[in-house]
PDB file of C-alpha atoms in Angstrom:
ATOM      1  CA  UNK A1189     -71.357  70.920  -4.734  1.00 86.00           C
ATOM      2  CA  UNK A1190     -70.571  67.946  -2.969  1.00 83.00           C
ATOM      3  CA  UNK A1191     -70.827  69.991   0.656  1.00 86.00           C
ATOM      4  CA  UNK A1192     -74.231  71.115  -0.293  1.00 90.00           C
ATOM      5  CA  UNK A1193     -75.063  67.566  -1.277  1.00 86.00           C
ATOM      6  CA  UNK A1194     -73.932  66.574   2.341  1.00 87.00           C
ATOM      7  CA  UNK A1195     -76.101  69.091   4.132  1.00 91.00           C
ATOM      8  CA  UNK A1196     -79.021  68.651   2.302  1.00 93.00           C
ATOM      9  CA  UNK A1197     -78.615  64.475   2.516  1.00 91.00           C
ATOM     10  CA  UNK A1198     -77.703  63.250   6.053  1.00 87.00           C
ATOM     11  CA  UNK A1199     -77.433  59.987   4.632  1.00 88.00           C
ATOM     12  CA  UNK A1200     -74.365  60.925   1.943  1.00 86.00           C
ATOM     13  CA  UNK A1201     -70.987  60.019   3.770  1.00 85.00           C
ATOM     14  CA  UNK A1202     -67.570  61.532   1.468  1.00 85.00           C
ATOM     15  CA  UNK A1203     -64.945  59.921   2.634  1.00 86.00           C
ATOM     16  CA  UNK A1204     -61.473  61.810   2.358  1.00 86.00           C
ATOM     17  CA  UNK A1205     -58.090  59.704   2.163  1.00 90.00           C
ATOM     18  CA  UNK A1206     -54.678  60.880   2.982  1.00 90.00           C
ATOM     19  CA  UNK A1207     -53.366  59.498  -0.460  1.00 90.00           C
ATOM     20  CA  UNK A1208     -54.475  59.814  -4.151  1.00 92.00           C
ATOM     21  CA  UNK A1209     -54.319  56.263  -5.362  1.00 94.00           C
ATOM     22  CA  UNK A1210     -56.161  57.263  -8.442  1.00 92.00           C
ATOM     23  CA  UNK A1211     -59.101  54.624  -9.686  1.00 91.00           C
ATOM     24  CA  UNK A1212     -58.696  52.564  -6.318  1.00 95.00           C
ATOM     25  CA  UNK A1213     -60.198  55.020  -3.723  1.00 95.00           C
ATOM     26  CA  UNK A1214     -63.256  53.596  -4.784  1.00 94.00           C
ATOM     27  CA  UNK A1215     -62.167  50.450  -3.541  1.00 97.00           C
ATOM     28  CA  UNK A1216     -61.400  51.661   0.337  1.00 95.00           C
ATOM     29  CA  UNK A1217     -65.089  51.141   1.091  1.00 95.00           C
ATOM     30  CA  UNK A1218     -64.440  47.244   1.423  1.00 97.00           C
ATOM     31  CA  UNK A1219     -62.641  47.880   4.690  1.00 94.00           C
ATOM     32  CA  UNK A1220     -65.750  48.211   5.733  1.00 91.00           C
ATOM     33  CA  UNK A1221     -66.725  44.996   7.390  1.00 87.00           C
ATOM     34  CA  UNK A1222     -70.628  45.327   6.986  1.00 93.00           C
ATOM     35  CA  UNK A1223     -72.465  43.523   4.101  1.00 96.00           C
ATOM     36  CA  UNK A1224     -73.773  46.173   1.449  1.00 96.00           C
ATOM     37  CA  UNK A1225     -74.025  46.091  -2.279  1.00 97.00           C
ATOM     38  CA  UNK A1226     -71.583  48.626  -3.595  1.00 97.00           C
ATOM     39  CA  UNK A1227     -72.336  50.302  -7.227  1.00 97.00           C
ATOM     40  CA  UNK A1228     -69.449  51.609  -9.332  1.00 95.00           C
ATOM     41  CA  UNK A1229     -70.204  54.735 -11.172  1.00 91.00           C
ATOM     42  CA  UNK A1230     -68.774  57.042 -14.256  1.00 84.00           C
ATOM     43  CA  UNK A1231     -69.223  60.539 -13.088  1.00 80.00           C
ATOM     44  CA  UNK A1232     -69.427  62.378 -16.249  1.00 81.00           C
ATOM     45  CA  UNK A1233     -72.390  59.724 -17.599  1.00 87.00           C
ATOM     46  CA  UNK A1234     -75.856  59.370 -17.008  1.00 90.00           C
ATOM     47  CA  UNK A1235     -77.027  55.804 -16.792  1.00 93.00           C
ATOM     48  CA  UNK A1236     -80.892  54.386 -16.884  1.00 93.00           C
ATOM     49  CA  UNK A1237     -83.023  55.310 -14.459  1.00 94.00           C
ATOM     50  CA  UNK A1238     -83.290  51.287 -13.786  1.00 95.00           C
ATOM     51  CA  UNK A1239     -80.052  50.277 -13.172  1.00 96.00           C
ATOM     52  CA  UNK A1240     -79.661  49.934  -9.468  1.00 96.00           C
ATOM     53  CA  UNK A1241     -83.156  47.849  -9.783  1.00 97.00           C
ATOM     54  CA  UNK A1242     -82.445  45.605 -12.690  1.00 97.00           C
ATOM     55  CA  UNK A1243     -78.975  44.929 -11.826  1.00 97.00           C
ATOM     56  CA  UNK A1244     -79.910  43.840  -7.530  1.00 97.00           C
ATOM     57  CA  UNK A1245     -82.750  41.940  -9.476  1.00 97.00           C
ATOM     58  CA  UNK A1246     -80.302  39.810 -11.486  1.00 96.00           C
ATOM     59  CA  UNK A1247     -78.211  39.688  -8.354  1.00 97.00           C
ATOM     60  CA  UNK A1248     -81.043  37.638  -6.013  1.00 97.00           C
ATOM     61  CA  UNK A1249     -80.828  35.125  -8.884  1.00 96.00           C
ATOM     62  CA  UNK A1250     -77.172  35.140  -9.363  1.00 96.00           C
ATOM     63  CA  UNK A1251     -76.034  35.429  -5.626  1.00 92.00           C
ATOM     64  CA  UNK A1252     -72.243  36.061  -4.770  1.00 96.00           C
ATOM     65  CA  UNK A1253     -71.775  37.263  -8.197  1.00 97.00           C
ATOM     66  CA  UNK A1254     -69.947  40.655  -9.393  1.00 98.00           C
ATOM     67  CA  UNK A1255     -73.038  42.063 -12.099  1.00 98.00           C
ATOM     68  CA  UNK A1256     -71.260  44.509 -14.674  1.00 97.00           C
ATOM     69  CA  UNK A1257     -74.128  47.153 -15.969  1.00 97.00           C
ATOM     70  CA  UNK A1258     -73.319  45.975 -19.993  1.00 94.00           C
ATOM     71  CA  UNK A1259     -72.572  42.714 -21.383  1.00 91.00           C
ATOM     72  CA  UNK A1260     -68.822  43.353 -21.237  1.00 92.00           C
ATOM     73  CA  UNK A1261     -67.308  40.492 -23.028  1.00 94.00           C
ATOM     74  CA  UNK A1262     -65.189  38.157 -21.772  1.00 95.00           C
ATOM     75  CA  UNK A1263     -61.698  37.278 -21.143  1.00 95.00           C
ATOM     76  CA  UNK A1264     -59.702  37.454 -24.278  1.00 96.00           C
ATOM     77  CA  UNK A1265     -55.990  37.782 -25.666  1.00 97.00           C
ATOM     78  CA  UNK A1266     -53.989  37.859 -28.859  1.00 96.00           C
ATOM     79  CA  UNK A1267     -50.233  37.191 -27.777  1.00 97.00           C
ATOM     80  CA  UNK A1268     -49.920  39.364 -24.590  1.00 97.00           C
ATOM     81  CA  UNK A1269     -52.068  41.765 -25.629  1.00 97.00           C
ATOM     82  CA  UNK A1270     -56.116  41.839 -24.199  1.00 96.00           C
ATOM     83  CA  UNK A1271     -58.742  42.189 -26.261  1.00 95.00           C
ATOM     84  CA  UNK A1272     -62.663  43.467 -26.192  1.00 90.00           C
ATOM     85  CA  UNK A1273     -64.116  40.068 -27.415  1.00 93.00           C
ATOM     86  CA  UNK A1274     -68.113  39.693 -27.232  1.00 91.00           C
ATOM     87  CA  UNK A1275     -70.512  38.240 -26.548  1.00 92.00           C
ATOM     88  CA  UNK A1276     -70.040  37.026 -22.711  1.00 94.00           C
ATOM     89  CA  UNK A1277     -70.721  34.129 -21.317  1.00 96.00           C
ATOM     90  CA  UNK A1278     -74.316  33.876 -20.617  1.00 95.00           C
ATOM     91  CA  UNK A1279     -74.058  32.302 -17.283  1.00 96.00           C
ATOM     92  CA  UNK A1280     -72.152  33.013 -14.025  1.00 97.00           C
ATOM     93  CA  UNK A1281     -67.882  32.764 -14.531  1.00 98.00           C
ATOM     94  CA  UNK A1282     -64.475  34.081 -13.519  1.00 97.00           C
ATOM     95  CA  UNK A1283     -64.100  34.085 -17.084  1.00 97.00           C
ATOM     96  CA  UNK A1284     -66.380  37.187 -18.113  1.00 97.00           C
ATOM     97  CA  UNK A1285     -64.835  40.598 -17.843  1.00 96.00           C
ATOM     98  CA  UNK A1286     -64.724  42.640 -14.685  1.00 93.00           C
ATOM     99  CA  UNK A1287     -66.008  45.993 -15.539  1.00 93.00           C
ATOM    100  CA  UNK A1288     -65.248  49.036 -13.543  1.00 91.00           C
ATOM    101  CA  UNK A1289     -68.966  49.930 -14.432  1.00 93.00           C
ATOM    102  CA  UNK A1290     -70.245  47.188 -12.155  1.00 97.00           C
ATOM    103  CA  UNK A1291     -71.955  46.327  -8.513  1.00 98.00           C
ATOM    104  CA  UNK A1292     -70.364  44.178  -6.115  1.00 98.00           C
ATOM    105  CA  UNK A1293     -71.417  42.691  -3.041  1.00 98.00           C
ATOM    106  CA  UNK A1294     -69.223  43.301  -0.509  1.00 97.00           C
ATOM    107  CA  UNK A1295     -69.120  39.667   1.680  1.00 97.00           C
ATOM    108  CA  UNK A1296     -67.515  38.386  -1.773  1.00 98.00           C
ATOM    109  CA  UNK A1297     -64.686  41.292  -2.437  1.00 98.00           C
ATOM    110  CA  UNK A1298     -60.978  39.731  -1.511  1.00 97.00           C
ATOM    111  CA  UNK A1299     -60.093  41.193   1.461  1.00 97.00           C
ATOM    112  CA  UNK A1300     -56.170  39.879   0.729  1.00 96.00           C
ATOM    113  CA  UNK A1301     -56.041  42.693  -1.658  1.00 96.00           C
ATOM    114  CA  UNK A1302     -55.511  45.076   1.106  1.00 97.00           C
ATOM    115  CA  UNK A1303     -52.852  43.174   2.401  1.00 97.00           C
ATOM    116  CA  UNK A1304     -49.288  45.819   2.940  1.00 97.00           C
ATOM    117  CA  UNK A1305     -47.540  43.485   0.260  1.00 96.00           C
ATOM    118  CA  UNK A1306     -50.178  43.723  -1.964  1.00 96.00           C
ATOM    119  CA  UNK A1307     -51.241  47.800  -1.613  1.00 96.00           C
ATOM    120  CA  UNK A1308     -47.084  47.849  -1.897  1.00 96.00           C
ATOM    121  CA  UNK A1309     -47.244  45.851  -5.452  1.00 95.00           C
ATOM    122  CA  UNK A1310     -50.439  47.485  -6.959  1.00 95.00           C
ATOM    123  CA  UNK A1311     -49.187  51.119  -5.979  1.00 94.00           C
ATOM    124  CA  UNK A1312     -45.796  50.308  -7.599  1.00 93.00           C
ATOM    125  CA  UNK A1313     -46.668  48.688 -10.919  1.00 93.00           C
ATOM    126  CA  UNK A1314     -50.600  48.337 -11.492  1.00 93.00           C
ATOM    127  CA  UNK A1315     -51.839  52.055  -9.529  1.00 92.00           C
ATOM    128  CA  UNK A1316     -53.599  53.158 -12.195  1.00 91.00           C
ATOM    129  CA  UNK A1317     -55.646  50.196 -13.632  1.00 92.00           C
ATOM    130  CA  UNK A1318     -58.200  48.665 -10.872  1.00 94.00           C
ATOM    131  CA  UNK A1319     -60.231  46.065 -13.810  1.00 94.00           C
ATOM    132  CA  UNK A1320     -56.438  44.448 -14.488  1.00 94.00           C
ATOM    133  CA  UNK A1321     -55.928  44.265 -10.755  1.00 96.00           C
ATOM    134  CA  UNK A1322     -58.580  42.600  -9.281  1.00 96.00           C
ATOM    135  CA  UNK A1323     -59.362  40.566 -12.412  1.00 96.00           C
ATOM    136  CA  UNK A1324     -56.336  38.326 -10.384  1.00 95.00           C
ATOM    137  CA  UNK A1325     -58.599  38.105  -7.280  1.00 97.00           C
ATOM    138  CA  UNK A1326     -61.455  37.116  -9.469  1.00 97.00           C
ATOM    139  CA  UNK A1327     -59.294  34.331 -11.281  1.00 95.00           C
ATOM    140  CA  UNK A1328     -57.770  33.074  -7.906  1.00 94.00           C
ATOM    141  CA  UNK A1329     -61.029  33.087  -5.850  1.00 96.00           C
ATOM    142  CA  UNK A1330     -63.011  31.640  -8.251  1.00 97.00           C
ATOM    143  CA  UNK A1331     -65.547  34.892  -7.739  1.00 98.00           C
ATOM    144  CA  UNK A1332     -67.988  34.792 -10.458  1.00 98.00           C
ATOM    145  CA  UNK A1333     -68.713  37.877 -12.966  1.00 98.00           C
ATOM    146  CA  UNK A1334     -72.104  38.115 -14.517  1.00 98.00           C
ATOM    147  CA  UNK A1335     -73.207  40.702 -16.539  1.00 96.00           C
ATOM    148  CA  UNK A1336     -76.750  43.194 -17.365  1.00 95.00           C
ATOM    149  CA  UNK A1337     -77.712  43.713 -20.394  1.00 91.00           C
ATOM    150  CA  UNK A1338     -77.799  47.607 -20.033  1.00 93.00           C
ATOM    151  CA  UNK A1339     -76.453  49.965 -22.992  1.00 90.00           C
ATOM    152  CA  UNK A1340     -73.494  52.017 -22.328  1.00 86.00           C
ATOM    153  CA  UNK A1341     -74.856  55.403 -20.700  1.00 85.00           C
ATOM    154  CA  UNK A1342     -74.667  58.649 -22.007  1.00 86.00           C
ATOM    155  CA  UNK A1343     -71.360  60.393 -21.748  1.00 81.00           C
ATOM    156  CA  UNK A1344     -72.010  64.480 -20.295  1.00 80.00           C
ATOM    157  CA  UNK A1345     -68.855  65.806 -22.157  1.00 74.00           C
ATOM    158  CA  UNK A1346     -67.624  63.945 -25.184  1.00 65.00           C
ATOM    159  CA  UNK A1347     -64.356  65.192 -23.996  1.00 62.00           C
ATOM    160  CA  UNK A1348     -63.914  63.191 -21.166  1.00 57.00           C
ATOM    161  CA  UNK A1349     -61.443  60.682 -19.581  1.00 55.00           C
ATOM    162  CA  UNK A1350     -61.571  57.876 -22.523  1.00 57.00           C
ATOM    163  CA  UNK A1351     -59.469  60.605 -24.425  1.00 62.00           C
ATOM    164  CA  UNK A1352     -57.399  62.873 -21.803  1.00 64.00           C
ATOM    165  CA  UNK A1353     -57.139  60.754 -18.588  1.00 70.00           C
ATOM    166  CA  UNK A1354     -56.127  57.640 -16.894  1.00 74.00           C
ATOM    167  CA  UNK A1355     -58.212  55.496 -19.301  1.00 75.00           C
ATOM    168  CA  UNK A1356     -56.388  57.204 -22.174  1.00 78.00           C
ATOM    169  CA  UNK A1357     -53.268  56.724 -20.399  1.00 81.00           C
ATOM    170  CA  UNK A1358     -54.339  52.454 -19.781  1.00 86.00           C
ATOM    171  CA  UNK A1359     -55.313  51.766 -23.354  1.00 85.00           C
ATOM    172  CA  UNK A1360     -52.414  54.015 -25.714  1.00 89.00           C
ATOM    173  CA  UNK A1361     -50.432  51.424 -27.503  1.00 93.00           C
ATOM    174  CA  UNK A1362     -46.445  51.263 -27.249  1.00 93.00           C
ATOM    175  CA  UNK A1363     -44.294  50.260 -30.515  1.00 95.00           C
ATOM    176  CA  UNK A1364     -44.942  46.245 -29.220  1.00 95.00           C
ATOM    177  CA  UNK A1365     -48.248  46.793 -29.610  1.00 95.00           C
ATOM    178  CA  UNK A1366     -48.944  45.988 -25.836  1.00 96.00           C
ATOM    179  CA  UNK A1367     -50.588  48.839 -23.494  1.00 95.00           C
ATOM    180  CA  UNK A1368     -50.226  49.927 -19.804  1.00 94.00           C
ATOM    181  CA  UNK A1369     -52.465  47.077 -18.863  1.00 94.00           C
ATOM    182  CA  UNK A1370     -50.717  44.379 -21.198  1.00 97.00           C
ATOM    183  CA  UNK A1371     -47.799  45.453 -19.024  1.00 96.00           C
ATOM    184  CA  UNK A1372     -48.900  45.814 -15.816  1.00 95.00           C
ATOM    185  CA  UNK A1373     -50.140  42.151 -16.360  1.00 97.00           C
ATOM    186  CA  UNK A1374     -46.735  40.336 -17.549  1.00 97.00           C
ATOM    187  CA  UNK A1375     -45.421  42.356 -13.350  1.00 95.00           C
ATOM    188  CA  UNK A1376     -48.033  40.413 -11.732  1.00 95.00           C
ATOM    189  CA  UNK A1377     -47.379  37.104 -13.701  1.00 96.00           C
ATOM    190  CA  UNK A1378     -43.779  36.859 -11.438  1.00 93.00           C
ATOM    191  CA  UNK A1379     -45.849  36.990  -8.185  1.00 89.00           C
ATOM    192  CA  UNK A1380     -49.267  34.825  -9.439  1.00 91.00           C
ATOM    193  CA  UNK A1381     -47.057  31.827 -11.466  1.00 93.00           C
ATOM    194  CA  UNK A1382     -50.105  30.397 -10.914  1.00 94.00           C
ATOM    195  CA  UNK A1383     -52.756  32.522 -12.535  1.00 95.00           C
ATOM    196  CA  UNK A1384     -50.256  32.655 -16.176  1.00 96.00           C
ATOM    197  CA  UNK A1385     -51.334  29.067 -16.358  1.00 96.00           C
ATOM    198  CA  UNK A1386     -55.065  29.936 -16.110  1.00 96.00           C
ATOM    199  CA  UNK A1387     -54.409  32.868 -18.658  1.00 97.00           C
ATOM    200  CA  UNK A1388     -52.936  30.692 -20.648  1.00 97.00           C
ATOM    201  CA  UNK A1389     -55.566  27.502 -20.838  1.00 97.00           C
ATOM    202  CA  UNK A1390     -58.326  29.968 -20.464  1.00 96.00           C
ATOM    203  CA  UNK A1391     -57.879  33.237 -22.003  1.00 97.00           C
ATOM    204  CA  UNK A1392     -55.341  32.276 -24.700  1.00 97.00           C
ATOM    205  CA  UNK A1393     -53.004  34.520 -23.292  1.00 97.00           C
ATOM    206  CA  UNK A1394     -49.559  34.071 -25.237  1.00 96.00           C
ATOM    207  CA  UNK A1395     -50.731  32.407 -28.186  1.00 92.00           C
TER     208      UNK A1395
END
């Protein structure tokens, strides 16, 4: 399908990699040093025909801003553990959730993430889970998340990822209570000392 999709569009690049670093592939189009708007997209859902156009609207008005398709929520923790909490914040923050349903511009992406010692952390404790990841990035560059108002689009097989997959794998609960990303989070507290304190004053992280 996806050869047929190249032949019949000249303008539809697939780019192979040599490794499977799971949810981040998506991310090896910001080595690309041009300036583009880059959509993240669910492949098993069908989203509103208006998306790409509402969501670069909201993106001339909000410039340098990461737009997430759905009001996402914002930062949020009980103890060590990260909640959904709703409703955002209606205005332009590092404090609103990074969705992996989102568009980002690429001049404002964190080209230190693709630093050896950073690929070598993220592969080793965080290689599944891209939103927990960046969300440091965010924090330390001060990038601001914004978000459309969009519904959720529809899911093509109600038996998809959110129950077999990575996602699955993310969000299942140990016997502390804490998940994959509650984990993968206390790793990158020993390198980004700095960033606990913003958790903490901002998010309520550890209370």
């Amino acid at each position: 399908d996806l050869q047929c999709i190249i032949e019949e569009h000249p303008q539809v690049f697939l780019h192979w990699l040599s490794n499977n670093t799971y949810c981040f592939k998506r991310h090896e189009i910001f080595r690309n040093k041009n300036n583009f708007y880059c959509f993240f997209f669910d492949d098993d859902v069908h989203y509103r025909n208006d998306l790409i156009e509402s969501t670069l609207k909201l993106s001339d008005t909000y410039k340098d801003c990461i737009i997430n398709y759905t009001n996402y929520g914002l930062v949020y923790y009980d103890g060590k553990h990260q909640l959904y909490k709703t409703p955002a914040y209606n205005y332009p923050t590092p404090n609103n959730r990074f969705c992996g349903q989102c568009m980002i511009p690429s001049w404002i992406y964190p080209q230190e993430m693709f630093t050896k010692e950073n690929l070598d952390f993220r592969d080793k404790y965080c290689c599944i889970c891209d939103e927990t990841w960046l969300t440091q990035f965010i924090v330390k560059n001060k990038i601001n998340v914004f978000n459309n108002n969009l519904p959720w689009g529809n899911e093509l097989n109600s038996y998809n990822c959110n129950k077999i997959g990575i996602v699955s794998q993310v969000n299942t609960l140990d016997k502390d209570g804490l998940n994959f990303r509650d984990r993968c989070l206390m790793k990158i507290f020993e390198v980004f000392p700095d960033n606990k304190k913003y958790y903490e004053e901002h998010f309520n992280y550890g209370k």
